[in-house]
Coordinates of C-alpha atoms and ligand atoms in Angstrom, one line a residue:
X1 CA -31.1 -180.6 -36.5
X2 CA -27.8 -179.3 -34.6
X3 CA -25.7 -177.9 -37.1
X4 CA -22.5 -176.4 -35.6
X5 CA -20.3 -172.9 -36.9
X6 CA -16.9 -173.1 -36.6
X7 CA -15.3 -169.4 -36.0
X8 CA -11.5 -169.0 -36.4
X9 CA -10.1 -165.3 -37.2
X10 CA -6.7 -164.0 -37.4
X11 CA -5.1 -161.0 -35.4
X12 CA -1.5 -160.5 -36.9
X13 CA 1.0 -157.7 -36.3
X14 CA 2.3 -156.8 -39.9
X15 CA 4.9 -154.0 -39.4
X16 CA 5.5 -151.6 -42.8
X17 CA 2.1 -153.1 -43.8
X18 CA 2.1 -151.4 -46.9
X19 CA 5.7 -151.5 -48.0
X20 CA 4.7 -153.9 -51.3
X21 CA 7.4 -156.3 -50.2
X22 CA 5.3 -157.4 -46.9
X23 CA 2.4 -159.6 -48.7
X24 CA 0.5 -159.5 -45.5
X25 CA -1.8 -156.9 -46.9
X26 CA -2.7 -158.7 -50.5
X27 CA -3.3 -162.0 -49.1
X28 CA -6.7 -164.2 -48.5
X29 CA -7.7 -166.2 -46.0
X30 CA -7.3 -169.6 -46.2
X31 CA -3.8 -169.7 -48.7
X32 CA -6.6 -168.6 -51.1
X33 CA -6.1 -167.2 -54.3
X34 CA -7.6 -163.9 -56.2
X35 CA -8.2 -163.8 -59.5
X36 CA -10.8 -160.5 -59.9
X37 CA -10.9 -157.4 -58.4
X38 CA -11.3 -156.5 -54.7
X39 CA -12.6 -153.3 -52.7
X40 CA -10.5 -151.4 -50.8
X41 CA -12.5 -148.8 -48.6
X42 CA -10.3 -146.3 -46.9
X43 CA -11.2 -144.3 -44.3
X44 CA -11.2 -140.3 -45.3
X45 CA -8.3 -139.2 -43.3
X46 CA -6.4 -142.0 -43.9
X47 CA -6.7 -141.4 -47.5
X48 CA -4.9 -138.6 -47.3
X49 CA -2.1 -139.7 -44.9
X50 CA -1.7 -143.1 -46.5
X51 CA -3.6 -143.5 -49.9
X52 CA -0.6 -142.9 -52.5
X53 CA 1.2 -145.7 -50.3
X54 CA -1.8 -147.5 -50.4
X55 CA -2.5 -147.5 -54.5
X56 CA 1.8 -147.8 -54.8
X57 CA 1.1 -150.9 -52.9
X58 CA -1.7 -152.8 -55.0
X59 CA 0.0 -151.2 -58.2
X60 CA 2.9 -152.7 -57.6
X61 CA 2.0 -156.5 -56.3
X62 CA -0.4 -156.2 -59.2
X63 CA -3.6 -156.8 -57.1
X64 CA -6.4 -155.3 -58.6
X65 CA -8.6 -152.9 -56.7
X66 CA -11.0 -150.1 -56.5
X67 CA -11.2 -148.0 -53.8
X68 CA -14.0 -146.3 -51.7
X69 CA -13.6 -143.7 -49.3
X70 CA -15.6 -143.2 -46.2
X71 CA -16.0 -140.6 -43.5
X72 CA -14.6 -141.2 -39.8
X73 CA -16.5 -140.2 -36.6
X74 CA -19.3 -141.3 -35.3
X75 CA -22.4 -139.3 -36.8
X76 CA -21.0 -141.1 -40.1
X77 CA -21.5 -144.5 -38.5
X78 CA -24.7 -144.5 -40.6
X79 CA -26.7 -147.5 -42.3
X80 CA -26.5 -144.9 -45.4
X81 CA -23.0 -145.2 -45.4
X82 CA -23.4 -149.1 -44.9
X83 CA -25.7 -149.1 -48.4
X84 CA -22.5 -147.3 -50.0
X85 CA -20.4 -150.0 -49.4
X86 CA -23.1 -152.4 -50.7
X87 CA -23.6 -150.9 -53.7
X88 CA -19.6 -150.7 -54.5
X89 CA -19.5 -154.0 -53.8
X90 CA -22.4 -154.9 -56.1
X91 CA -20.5 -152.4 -59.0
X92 CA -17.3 -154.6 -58.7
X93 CA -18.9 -157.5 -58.8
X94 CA -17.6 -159.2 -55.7
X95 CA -18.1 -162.9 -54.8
X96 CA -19.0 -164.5 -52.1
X97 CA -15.9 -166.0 -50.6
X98 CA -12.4 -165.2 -53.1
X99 CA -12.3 -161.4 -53.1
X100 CA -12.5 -160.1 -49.8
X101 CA -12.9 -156.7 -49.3
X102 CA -10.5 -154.8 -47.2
X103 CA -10.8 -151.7 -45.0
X104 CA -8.7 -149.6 -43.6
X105 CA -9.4 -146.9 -41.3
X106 CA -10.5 -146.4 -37.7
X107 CA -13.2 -148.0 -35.4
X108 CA -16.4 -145.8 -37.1
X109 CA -15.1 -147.5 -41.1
X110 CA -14.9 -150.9 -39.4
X111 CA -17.6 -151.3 -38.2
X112 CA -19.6 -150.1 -41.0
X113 CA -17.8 -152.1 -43.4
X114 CA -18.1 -155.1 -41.0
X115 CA -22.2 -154.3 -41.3
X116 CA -21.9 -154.2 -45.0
X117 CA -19.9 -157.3 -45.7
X118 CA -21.8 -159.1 -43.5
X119 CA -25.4 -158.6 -45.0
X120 CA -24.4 -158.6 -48.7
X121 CA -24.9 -161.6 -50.5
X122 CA -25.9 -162.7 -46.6
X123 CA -22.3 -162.4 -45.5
X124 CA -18.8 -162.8 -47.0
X125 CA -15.6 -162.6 -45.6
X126 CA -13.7 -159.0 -44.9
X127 CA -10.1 -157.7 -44.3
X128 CA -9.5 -155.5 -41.1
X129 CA -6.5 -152.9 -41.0
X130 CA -7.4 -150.9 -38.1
X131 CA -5.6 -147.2 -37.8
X132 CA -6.4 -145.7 -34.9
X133 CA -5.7 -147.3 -31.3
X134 CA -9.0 -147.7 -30.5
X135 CA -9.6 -149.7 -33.9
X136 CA -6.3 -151.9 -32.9
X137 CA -7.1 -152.9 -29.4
X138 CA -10.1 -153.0 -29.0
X139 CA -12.7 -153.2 -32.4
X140 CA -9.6 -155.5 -34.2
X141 CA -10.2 -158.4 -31.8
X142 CA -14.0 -157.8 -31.5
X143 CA -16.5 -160.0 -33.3
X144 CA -19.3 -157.1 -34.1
X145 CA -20.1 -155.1 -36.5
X146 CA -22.9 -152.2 -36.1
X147 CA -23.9 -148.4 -37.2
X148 CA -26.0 -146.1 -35.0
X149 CA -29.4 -145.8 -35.7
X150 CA -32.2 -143.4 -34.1
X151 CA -30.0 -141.8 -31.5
X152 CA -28.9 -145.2 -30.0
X153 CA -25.4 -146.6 -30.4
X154 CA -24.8 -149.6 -32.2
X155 CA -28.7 -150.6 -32.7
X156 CA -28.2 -152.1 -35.8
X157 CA -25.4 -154.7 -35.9
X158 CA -24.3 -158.2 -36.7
X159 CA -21.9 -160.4 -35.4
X160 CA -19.8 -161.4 -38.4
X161 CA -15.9 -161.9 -37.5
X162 CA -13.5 -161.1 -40.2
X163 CA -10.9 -164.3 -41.2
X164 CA -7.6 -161.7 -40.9
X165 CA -6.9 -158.6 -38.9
X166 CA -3.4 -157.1 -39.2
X167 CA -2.1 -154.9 -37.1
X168 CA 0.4 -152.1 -37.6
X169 CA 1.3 -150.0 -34.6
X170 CA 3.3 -147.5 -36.8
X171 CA 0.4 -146.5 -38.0
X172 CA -0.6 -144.5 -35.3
X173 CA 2.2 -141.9 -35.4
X174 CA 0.1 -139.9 -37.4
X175 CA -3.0 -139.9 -34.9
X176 CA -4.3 -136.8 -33.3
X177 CA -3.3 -136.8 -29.2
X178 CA -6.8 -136.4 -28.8
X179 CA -7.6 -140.0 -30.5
X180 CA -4.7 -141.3 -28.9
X181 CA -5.8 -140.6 -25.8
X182 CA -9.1 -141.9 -26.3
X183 CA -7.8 -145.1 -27.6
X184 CA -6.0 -145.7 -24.0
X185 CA -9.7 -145.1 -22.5
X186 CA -10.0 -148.7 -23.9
X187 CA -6.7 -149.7 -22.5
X188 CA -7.4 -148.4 -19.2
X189 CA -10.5 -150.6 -19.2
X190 CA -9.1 -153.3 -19.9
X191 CA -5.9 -152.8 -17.1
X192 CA -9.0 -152.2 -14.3
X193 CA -10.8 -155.5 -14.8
X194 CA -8.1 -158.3 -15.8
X195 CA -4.8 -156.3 -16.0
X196 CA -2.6 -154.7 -13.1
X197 CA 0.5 -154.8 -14.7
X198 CA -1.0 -153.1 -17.7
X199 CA -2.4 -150.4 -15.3
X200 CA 1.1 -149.8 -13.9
X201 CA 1.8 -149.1 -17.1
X202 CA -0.6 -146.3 -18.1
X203 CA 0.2 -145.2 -14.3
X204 CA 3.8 -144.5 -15.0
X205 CA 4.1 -143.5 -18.2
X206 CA 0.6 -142.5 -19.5
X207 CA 1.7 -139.1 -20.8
X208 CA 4.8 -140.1 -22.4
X209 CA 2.6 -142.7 -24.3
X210 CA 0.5 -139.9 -25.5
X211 CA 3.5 -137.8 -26.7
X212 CA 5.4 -140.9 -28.1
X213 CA 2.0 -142.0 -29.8
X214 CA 2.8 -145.5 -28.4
X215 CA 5.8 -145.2 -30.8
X216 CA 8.5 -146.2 -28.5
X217 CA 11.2 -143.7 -29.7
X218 CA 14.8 -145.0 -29.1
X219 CA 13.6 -147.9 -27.0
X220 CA 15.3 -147.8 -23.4
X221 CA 18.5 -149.1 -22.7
X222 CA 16.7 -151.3 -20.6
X223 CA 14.7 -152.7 -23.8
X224 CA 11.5 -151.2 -21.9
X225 CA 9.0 -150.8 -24.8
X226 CA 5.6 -149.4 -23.0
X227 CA 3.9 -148.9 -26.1
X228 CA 4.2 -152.0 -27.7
X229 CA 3.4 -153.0 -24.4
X230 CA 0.3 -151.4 -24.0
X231 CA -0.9 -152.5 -27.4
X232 CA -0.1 -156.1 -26.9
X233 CA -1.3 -156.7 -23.3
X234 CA -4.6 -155.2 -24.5
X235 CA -5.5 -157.3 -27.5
X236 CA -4.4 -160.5 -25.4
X237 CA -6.6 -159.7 -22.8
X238 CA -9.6 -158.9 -24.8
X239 CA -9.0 -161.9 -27.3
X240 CA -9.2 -163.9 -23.7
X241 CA -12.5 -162.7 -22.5
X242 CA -13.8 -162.5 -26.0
X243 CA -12.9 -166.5 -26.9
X244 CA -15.0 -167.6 -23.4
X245 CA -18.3 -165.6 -25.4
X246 CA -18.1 -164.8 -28.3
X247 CA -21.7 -164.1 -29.3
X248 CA -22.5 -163.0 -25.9
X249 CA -25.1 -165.9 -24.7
X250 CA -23.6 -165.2 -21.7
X251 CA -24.8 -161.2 -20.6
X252 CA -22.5 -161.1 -18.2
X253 CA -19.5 -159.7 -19.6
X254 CA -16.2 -157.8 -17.7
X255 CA -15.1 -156.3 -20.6
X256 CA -18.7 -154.5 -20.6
X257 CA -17.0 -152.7 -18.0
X258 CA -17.0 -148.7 -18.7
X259 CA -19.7 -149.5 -21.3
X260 CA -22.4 -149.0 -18.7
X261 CA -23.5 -145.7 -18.6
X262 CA -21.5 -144.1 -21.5
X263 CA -23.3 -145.4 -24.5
X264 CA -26.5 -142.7 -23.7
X265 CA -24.0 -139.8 -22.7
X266 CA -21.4 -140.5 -26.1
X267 CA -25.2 -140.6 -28.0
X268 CA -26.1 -137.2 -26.5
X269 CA -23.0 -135.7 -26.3
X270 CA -21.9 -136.9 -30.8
X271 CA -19.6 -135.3 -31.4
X272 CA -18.1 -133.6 -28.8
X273 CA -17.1 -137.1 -27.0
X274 CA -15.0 -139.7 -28.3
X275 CA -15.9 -143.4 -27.1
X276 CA -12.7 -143.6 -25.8
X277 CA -13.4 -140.4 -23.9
X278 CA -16.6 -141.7 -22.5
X279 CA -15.3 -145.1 -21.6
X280 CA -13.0 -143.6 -19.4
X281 CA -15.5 -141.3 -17.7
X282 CA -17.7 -144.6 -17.3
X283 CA -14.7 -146.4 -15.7
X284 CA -14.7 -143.9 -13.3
X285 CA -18.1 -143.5 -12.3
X286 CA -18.2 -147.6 -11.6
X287 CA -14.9 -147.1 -9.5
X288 CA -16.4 -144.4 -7.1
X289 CA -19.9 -146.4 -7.1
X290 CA -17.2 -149.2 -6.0
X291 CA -16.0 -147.6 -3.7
X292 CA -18.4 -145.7 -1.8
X293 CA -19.9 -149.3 -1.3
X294 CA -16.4 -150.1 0.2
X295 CA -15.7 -152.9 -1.9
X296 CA -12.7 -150.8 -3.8
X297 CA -10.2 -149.4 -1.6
X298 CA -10.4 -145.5 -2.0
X299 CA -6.8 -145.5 -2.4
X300 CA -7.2 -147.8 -5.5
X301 CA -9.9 -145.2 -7.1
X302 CA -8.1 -142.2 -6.1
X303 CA -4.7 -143.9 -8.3
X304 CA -7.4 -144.4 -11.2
X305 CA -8.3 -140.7 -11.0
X306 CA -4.8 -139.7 -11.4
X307 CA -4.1 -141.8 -13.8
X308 CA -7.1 -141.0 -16.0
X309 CA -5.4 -137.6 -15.7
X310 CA -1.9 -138.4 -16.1
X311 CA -3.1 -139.5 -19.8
X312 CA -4.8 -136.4 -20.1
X313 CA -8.1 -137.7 -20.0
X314 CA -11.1 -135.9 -18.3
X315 CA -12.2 -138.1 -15.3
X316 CA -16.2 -136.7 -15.7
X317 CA -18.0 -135.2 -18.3
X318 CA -21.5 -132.7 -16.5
X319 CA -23.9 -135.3 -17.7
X320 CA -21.8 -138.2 -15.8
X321 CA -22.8 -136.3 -13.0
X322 CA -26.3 -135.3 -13.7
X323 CA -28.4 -138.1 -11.6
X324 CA -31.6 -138.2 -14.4
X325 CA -29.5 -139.0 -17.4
X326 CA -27.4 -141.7 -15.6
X327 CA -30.5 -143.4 -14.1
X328 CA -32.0 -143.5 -17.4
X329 CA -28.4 -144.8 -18.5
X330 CA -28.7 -147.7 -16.3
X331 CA -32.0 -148.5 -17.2
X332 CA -31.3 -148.7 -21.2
X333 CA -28.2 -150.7 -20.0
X334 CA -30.8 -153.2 -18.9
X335 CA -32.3 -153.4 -21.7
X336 CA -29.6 -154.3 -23.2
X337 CA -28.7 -157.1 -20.7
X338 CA -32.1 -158.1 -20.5
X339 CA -33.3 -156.4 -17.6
X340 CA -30.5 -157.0 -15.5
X341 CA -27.7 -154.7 -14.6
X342 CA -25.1 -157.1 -14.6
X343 CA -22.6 -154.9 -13.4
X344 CA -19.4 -155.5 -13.3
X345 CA -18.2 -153.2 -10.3
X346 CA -14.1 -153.3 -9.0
X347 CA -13.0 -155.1 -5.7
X348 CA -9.5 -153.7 -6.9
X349 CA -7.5 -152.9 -9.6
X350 CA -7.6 -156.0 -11.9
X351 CA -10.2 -157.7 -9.8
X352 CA -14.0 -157.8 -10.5
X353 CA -17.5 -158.8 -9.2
X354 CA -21.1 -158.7 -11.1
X355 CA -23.7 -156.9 -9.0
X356 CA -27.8 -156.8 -9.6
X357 CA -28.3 -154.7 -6.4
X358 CA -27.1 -151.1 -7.2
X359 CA -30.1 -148.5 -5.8
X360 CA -30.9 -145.6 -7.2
X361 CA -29.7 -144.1 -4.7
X362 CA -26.1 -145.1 -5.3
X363 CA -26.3 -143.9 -8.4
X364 CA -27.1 -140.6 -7.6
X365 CA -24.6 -140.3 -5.0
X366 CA -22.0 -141.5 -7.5
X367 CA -23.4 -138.7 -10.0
X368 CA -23.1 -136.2 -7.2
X369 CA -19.3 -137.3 -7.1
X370 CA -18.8 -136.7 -11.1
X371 CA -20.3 -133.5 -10.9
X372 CA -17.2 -131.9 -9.0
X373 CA -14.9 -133.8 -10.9
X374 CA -16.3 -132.7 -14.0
X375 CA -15.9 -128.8 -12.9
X376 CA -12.5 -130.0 -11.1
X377 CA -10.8 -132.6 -12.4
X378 CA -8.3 -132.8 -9.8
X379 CA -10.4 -132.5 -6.9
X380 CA -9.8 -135.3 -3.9
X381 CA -12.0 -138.1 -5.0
X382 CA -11.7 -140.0 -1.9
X383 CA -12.5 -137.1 0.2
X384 CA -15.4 -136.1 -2.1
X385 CA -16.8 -139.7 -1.5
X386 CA -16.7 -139.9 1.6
X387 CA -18.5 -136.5 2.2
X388 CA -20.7 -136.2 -0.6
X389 CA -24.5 -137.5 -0.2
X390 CA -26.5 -139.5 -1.9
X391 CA -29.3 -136.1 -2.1
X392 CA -29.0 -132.1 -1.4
X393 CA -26.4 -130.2 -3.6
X394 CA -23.5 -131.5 -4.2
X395 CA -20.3 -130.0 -2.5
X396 CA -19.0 -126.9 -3.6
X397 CA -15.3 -127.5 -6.1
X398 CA -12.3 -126.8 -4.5
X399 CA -14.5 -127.5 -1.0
X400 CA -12.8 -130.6 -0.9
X401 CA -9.2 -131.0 -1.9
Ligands
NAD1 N1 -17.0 -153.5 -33.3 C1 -16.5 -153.3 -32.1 O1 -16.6 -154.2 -31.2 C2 -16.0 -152.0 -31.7 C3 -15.0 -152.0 -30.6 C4 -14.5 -150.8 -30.3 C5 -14.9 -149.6 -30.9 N2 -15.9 -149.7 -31.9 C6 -16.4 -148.5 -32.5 O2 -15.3 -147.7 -33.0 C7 -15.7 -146.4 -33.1 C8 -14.6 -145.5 -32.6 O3 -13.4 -145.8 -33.3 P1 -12.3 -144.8 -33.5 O4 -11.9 -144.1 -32.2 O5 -11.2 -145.4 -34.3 O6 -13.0 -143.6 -34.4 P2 -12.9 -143.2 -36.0 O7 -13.0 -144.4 -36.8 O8 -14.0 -142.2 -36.1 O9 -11.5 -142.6 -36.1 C9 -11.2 -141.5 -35.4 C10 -10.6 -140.3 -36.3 O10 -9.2 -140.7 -36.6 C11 -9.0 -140.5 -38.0 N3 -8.0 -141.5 -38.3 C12 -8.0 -142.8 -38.5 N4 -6.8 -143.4 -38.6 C13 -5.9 -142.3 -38.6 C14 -4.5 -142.3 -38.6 N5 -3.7 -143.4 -38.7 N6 -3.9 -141.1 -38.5 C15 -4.7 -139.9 -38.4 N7 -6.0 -140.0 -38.3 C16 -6.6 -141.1 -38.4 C17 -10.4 -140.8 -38.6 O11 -10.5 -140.2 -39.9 C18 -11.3 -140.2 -37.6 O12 -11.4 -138.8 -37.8 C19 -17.0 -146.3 -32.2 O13 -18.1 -146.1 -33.1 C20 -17.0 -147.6 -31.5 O14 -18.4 -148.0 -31.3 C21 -16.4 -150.9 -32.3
ZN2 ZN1 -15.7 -149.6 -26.3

């Protein structure tokens, strides 16, 4: 028997998405129509922010709902919160294919409603309106769902694509800096493996982006719209690498980039580290392994330093740079890509290679590198490369600058 599975899913931008004239937000897949109710799980914050909007909305295209609201952040991403949805869903009474439920909320309530709608009744189909930038660049065009589970990230998941995603970048005017910021972690990643123009970018105007919340506030004369930029060149890029592998038969994935050793350090460090955060730092550490191996040009990784700072990210966290904790990083990365390391290193910005060869060694002189920038952010990375060893303690902050 070779039975094949078609997968098709839908990213659309839907500006004003709940203004109740725009039907993006009421309709089904496949020109379907609803006849009972549907669930519509909101994400706490966004509750408050949004949720009269969001009730004025259904009330008035006379959809029927009923809503369920969920803690962000990651401690909630919990397979007790993935059993709330489930049993909300078994209250309502929701079928298997005509009343999709819909979330709305950041990465953490996607991914746990993902988890949900994929196991009950053994999988139905889901609406996605992601909120935060993370959610919209990166989680909106990804195929998995997941919740943490006994300190390690994502351990219980499912792939399970929803049919519609709709994007609405004015969404994210009401987003802290700090999630802002964290969200362009993901952007960043995404510039350093496929992306220069998308780097010059966050080079140029990273901290305006921040401020403007990707808003684009009376768009330049010269029609220059970074933020809508940023936003678009990101989900096309990741929708690109995504289509090649979708359920990841192949291990060997770019857009693992920055994904290496921050999934043990975001785990250990809950909750004082957004993914975004760590993704960053992890893009970072890979660039100055890179380039101590003189494959990326230190110039390259000392313009990723500054721009991880012009967007008011921190380049190193103290456990990026403490050599136990990233070995054992790498080596639960392997697990993970079944006992390879598979990783993707930089030959330049926008320009990758895999590598199986990294020692020990490197990695330790890479931590010894993060463990300045972590106490001094804006220390001279190439210098610090160059000079730092491999063992012995490392050099003293401001030796190098
Ligand atoms: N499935 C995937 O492939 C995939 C891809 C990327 C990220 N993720 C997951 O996403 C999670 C991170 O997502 P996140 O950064 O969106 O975190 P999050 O969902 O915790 O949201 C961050 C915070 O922003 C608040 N918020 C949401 N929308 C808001 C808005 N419009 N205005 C103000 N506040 C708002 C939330 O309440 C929360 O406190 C991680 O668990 C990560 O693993 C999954
Ligand atoms: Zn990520």
């Amino acid at each position: 028997m070779n039975a094949v599975r078609e997968c098709a899913y839908e990213i659309i931008e839907a500006a004003d998405i709940f203004n109740p004239a725009n039907p993006e937000l009421g309709r089904l897949p496949d020109g379907r129509e609803c006849h009972s109710t549907r669930l519509v799980v909101m994400d706490e914050t966004v509750e408050k922010i949004f949720g009269e909007k969001i009730r004025a909305y259904f009330e008035l295209t006379g959809i029927s709902v009923e809503y369920l609201t969920l803690p962000g952040g990651d401690d909630h991403k919990t397979i007790e919160q993935v059993l709330r949805v489930v049993s909300r869903l078994t209250e309502i009474g929701t079928d298997r294919v005509g009343t999709p439920p819909i979330v709305i909320g950041g990465g953490v309530v996607q991914d746990v409603v993902g988890l949900a709608a994929s196991l009950y009744r053994r999988g139905i189909p889901y609406i996605r309106v992601p909120t935060t930038l993370l959610g919209q660049i990166d989680g909106s065009v990804s195929a998995k769902t997941g919740v943490n589970y006994e300190g390690c990230r994502n351990r219980l998941g499912t792939f399970a694509p929803p049919p519609r995603t709709l994007i609405d970048p004015a969404l994210l005017a009401t987003l802290p800096v700090r999630q802002v910021r964290s969200g362009l972690g993901e952007a960043l990643k995404m510039a350093l493996i496929k992306d220069p123009e998308l780097f010059g970018i966050l080079e140029q105007h990273g901290s305006r982006l921040v401020a403007d919340r990707l808003q684009d506030p009376g768009a330049r004369a010269d029609g220059e719209r970074p933020g809508a930029t940023v936003i678009r060149r990101a989900i096309t890029g990741m929708a690109e690498e995504l289509q090649k592998n979708l359920w990841e038969t192949e291990l060997r994935r770019i857009v693992d980039y920055g994904h290496t050793f921050s999934p043990i350090v975001e785990m250990s460090a809950l909750p004082e580290l957004y993914h975004g955060e760590a993704v960053a730092m992890d893009c970072v550490f890979s660039a100055v392994l890179a380039a101590r191996r003189g494959t990326l040009p230190m110039m390259q990784l000392t313009r990723i330093v500054a721009t991880v700072n012009r967007i008011g990210l921190a380049p190193s966290h103290p456990m990026f740079g403490d050599v136990p904790t990233m070995l054992r990083a790498l080596a639960d990365t392997m697990r993970h890509r079944d006992g390879h390391q598979h990783l993707t290193l930089l030959r330049g910005i926008g320009e990758t290679e895999f590598v199986n060869d990294v020692t020990d060694e490197e990695v330790a002189g890479a931590a010894r590198v993060m463990a300045v920038l972590a106490r001094d952010p804006h220390a001279c990375v190439s210098e610090l490369c160059a000079t730092t060893p491999t063992t012995g303690a490392p050099p003293l902050v401001g030796a190098v600058r």
